Coordinates of C-alpha atoms and ligand atoms in Angstrom, one line a residue:
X2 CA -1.9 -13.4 28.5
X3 CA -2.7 -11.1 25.2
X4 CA -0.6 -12.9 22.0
X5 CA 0.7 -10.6 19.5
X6 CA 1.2 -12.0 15.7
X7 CA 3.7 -9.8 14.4
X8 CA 3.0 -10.4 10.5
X9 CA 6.3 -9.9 8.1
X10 CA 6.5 -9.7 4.4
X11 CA 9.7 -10.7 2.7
X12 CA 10.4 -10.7 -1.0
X13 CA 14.4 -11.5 -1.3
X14 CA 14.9 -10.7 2.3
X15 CA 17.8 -13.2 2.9
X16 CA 20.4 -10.6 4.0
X17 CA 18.0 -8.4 6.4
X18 CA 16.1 -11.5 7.7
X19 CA 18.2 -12.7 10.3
X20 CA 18.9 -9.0 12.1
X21 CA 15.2 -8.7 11.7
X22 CA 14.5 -11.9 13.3
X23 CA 17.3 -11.2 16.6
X24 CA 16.4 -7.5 16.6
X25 CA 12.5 -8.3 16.7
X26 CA 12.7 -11.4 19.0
X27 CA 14.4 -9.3 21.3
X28 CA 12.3 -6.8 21.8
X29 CA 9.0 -8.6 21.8
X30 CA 10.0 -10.7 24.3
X31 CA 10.4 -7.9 26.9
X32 CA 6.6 -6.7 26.1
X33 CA 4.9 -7.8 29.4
X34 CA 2.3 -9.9 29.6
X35 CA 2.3 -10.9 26.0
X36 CA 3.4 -13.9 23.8
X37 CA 4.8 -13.6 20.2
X38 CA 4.0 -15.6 17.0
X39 CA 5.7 -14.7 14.2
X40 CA 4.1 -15.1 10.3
X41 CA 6.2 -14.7 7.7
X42 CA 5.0 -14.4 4.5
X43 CA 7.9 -15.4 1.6
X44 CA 6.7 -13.5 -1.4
X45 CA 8.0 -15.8 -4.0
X46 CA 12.0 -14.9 -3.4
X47 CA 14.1 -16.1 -5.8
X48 CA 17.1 -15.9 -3.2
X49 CA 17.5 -18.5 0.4
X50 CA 14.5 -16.3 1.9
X51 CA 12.6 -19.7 2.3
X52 CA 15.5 -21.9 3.7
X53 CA 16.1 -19.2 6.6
X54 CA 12.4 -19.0 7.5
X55 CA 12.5 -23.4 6.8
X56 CA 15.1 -22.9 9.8
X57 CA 13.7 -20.5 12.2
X58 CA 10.8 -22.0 12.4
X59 CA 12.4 -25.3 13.1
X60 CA 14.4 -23.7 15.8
X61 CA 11.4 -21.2 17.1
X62 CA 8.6 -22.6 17.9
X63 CA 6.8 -19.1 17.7
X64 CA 7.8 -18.8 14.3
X65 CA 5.4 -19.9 11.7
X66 CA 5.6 -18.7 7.5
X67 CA 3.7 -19.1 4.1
X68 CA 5.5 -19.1 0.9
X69 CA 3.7 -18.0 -2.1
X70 CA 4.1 -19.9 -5.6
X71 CA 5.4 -16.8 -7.3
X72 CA 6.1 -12.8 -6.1
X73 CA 2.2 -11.4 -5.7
X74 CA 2.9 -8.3 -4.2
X75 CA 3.6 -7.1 -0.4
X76 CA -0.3 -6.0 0.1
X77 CA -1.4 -9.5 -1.0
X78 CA 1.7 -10.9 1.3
X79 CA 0.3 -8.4 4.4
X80 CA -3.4 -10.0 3.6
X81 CA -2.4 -13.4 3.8
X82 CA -0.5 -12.9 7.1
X83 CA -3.2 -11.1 8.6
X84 CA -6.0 -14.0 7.4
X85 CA -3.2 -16.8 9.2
X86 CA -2.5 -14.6 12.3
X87 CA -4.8 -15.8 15.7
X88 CA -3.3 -12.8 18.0
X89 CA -5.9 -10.3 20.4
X90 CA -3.1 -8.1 18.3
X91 CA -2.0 -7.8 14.9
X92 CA 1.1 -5.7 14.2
X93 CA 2.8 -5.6 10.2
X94 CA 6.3 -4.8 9.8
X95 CA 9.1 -4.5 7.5
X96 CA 11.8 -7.2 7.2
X97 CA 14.4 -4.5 6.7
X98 CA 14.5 -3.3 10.0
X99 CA 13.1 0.6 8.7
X100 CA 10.0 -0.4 11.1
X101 CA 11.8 -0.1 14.2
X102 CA 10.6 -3.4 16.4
X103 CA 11.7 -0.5 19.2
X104 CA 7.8 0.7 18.7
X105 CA 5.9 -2.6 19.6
X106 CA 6.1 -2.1 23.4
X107 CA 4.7 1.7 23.1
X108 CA 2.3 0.1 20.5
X109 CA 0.9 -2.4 22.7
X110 CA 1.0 0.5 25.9
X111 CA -1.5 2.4 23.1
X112 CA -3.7 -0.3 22.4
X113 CA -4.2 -1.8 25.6
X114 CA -4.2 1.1 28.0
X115 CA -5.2 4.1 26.0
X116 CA -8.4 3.0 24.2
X117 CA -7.3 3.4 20.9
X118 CA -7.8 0.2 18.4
X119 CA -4.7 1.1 16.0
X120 CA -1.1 2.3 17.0
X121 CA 0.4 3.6 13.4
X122 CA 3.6 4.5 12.9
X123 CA 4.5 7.2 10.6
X124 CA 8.6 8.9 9.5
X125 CA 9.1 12.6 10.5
X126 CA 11.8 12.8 7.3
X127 CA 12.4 10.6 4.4
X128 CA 16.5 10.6 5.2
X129 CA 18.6 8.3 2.8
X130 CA 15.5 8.2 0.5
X131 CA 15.9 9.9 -3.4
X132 CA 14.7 13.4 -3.7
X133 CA 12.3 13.1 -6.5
X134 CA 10.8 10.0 -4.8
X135 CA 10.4 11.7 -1.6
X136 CA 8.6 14.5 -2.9
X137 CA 6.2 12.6 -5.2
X138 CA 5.5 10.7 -2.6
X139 CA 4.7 13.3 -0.1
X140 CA 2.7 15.4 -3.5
X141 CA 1.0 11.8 -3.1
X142 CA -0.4 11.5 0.0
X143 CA -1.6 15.6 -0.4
X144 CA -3.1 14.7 -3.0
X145 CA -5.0 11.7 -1.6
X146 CA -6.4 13.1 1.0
X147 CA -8.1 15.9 -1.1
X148 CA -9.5 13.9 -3.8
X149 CA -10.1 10.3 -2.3
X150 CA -11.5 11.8 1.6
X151 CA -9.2 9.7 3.2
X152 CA -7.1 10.8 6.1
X153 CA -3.4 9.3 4.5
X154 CA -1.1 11.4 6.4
X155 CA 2.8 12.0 4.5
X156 CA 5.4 9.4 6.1
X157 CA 2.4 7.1 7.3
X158 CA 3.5 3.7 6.9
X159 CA 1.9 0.5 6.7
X160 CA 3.6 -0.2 10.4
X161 CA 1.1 -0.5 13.3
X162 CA -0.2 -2.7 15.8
X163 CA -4.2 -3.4 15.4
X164 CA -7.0 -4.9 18.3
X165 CA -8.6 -8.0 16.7
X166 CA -11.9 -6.7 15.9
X167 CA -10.0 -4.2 13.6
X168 CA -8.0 -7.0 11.8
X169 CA -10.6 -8.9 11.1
X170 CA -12.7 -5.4 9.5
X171 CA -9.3 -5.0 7.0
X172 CA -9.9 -8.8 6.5
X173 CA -13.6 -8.4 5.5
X174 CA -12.7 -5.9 2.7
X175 CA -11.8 -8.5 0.1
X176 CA -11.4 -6.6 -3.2
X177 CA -8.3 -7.5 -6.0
X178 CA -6.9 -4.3 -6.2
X179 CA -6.1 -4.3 -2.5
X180 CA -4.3 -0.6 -1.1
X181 CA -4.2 -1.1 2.7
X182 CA -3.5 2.6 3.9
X183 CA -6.7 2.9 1.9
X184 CA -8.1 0.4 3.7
X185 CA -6.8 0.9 7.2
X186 CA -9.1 4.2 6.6
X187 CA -11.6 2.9 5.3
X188 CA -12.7 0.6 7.9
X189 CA -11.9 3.5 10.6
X190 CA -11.5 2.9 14.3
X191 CA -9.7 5.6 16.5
X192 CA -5.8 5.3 15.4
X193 CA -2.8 6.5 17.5
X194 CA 0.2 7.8 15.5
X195 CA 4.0 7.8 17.0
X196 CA 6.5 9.8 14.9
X197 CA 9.9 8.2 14.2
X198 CA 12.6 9.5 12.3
X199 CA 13.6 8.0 9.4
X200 CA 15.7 4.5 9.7
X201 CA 17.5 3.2 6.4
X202 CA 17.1 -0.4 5.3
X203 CA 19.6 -2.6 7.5
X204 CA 20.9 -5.3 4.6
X205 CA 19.6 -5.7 0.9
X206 CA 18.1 -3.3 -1.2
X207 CA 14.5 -1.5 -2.1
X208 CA 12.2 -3.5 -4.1
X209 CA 10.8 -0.8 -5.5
X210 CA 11.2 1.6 -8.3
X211 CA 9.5 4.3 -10.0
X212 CA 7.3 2.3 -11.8
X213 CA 6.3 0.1 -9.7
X214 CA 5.4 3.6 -7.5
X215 CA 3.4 4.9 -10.0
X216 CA 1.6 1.7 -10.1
X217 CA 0.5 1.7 -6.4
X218 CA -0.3 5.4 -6.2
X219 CA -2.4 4.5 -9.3
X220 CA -4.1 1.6 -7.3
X221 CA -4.6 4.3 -4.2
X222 CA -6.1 6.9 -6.3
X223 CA -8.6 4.8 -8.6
X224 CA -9.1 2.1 -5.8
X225 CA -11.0 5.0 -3.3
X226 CA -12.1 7.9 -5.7
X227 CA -14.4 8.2 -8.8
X228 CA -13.3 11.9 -9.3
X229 CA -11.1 11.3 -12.1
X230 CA -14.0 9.8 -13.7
X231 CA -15.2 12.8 -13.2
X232 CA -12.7 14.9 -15.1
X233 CA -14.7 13.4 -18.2
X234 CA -17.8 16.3 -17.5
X235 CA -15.1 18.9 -16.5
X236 CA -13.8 17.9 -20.2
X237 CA -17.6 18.1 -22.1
X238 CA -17.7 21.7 -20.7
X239 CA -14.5 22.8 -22.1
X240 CA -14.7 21.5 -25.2
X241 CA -17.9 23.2 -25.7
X242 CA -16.5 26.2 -24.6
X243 CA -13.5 26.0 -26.9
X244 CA -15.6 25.1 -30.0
X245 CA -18.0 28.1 -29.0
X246 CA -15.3 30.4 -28.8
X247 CA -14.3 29.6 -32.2
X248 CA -17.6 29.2 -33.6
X249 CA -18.3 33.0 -32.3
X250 CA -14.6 33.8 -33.9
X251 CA -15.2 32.9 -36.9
X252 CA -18.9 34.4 -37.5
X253 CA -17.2 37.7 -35.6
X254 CA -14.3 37.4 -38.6
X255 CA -17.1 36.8 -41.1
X256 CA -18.8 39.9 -40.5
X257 CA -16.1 42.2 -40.0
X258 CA -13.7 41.2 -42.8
X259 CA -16.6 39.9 -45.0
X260 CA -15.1 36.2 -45.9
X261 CA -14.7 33.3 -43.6
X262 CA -11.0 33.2 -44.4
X263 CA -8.7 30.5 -45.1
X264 CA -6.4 29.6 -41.9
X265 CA -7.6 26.6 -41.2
X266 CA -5.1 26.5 -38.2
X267 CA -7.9 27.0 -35.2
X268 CA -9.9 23.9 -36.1
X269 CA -7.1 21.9 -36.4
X270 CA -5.9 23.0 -33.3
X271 CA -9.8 22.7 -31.6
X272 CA -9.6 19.3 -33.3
X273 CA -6.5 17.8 -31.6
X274 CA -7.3 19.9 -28.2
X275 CA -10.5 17.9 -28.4
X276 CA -9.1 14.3 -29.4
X277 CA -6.8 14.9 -26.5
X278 CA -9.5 15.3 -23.8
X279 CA -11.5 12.4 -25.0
X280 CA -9.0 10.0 -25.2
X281 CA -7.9 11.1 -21.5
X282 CA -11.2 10.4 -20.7
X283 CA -10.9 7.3 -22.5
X284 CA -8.3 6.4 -20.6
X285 CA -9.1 6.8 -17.4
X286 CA -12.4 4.9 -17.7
X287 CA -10.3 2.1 -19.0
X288 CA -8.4 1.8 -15.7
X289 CA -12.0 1.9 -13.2
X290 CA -12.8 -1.0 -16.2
X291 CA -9.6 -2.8 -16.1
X292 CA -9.6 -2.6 -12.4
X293 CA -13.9 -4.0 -12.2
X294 CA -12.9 -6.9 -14.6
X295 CA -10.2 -8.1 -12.2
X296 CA -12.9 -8.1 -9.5
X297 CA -15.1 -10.0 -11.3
X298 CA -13.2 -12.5 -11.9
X299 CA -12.5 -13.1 -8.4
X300 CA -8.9 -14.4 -8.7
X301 CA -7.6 -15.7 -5.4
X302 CA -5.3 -12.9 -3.9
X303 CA -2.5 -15.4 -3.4
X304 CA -1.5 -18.8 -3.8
X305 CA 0.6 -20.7 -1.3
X306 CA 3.1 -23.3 -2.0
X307 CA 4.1 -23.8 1.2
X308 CA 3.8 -23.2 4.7
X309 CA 5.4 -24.2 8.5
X310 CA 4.0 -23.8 12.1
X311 CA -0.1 -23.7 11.6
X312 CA -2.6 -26.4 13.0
Ligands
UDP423 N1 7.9 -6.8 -0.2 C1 7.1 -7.9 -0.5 N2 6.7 -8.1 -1.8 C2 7.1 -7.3 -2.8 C3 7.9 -6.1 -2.5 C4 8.3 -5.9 -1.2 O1 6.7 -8.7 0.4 O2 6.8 -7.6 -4.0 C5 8.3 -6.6 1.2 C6 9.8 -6.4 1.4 O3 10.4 -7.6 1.6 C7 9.8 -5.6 2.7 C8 8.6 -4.7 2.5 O4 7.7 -5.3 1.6 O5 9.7 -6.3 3.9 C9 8.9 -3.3 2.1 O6 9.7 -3.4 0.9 P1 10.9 -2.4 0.6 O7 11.7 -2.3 1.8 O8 11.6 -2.9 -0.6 O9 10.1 -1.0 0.3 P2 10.6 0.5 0.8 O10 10.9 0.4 2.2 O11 11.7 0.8 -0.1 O12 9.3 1.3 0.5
MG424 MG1 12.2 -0.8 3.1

């Protein structure tokens, strides 16, 4: 009998926990041929996340969870769960229900029967979500796949249902700065996708905002391409360009109006134009820094405080 680990982070998950749980339970429980363990990963809530995992899991023996010491993030949560899960599959889902459980059985039908290694699921619309979000994000993803060559398709999710030798590839990439879609393509295997449209979050609210967008595009782009490091050459050439062109301006004004004049107004601008590009370039070699130092320091990715259900 193949056992599924059907890995779950939760950061102040208290009100969508318990439909996740009956939904999910439900559903997995009708896959043939299969057995269920749940992992839970309790990403240092601050509401009763813990006590209803502390009770499932006394009342489920399938149901096992982590809690984290403080809130590290949901791709260090998703790491940990995959590390503690001992399924032949691994499948990661949302505790809000917008992952419909609905998917598993096709999932496991796609894994098991149709030679793939990864069943992904990805949203045909972003419904119920805020325009300008939903079409940075989707600029995103475009954009990802041009400058970081990796297949990210718009609406892919972080849902899907992965063979063992698979999970433990995304387990062997180790790094600090984790971005699993990243990863996920980076390791390869053949990968299925279903379409779904869009579901909206069944209790509680979105624990993200704009920043905290920015900040995980950030960690796709500079975690899998160098080419905004290489935006510093593209820079070197246009500055040269822009100080030759005024160089050659100013000898051409020199000869024709026989004084070198007195606007001082295209250095200054050439000046600034210049400061500009260098401390762009400054910058962005500070975040490939920033992002090396926290690797080398080789911080743990999580730290738990607690846990139920494991050996
Ligand atoms: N999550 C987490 N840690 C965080 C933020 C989110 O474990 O720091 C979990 C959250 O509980 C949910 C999933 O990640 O299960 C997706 O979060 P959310 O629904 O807020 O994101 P959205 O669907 O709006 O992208
Ligand atoms: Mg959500």
């Amino acid at each position: 009998m193949d056992k599924i680990s059907i890995i779950v982070p939760c950061f102040n998950e208290e009100e969508a926990l318990p439909l996740f749980y009956r939904r999910t339970a439900e559903v997995a429980g009708r896959i043939e041929g299969t057995e269920t363990e749940f992992i839970f990963v309790d990403d240092g809530s601050s509401d009763h996340t813990l006590e209803i995992l502390e009770t499932l899991a006394r009342q489920d023996k399938r149901v096992k969870y982590l809690s984290f010491s403080r809130n590290f993030g949901k791709e260090a949560a998703m790491y940990a769960g995959l590390s503690h899960a001992s399924g032949d599959y691994c499948a990661i889902l949302d505790a809000d229900l917008q992952d419909p459980p609905e998917l598993l059985g096709p999932m496991y039908h796609t894994v098991t029967q149709e030679g793939y290694d990864c069943c992904g699921a990805r949203r045909t619309d972003r419904k119920g979500e805020g325009g300008l979000r939903s079409t940075l994000s989707s600029g995103f993803y475009k954009m990802m796949g041009k400058i970081c060559k990796l297949n990210l398709s718009d609406g892919e999710r972080d849902f899907r249902m992965m063979s063992r030798k698979m999970a433990d590839a995304v387990l062997e990439v180790k790094e600090y700065n984790r971005y699993l879609k990243g990863i996920f393509s980076f390791v390869g295997f053949d990968t299925k996708w279903i379409e779904f449209p869009n579901a909206e979050r069944a209790a509680g609210t979105s624990k993200w905002n704009i920043r905290s967008l920015f900040s995980y595009a950030m960690e796709g782009v500079f975690s899998f391409s160098s080419a905004p490091a290489s935006l510093a050459t593209a820079g070197s050439v246009l500055s040269f360009c822009a100080a030759a062109a005024v160089a050659a301006g100013s000898i051409l004004y020199r000869i024709t109006a026989g004084s070198w004049g007195s606007s001082l107004l295209p250095v200054i601008l050439l000046i600034l134009v210049l400061n500009g590009i260098q401390m762009m370039v400054l910058g962005i070699l500070g975040q490939y820094l920033s992002r090396d130092y926290l690797e080398s320091k080789n911080r743990p990715l999580y730290i738990i405080r607690s846990q139920a259900g494991f050996e």
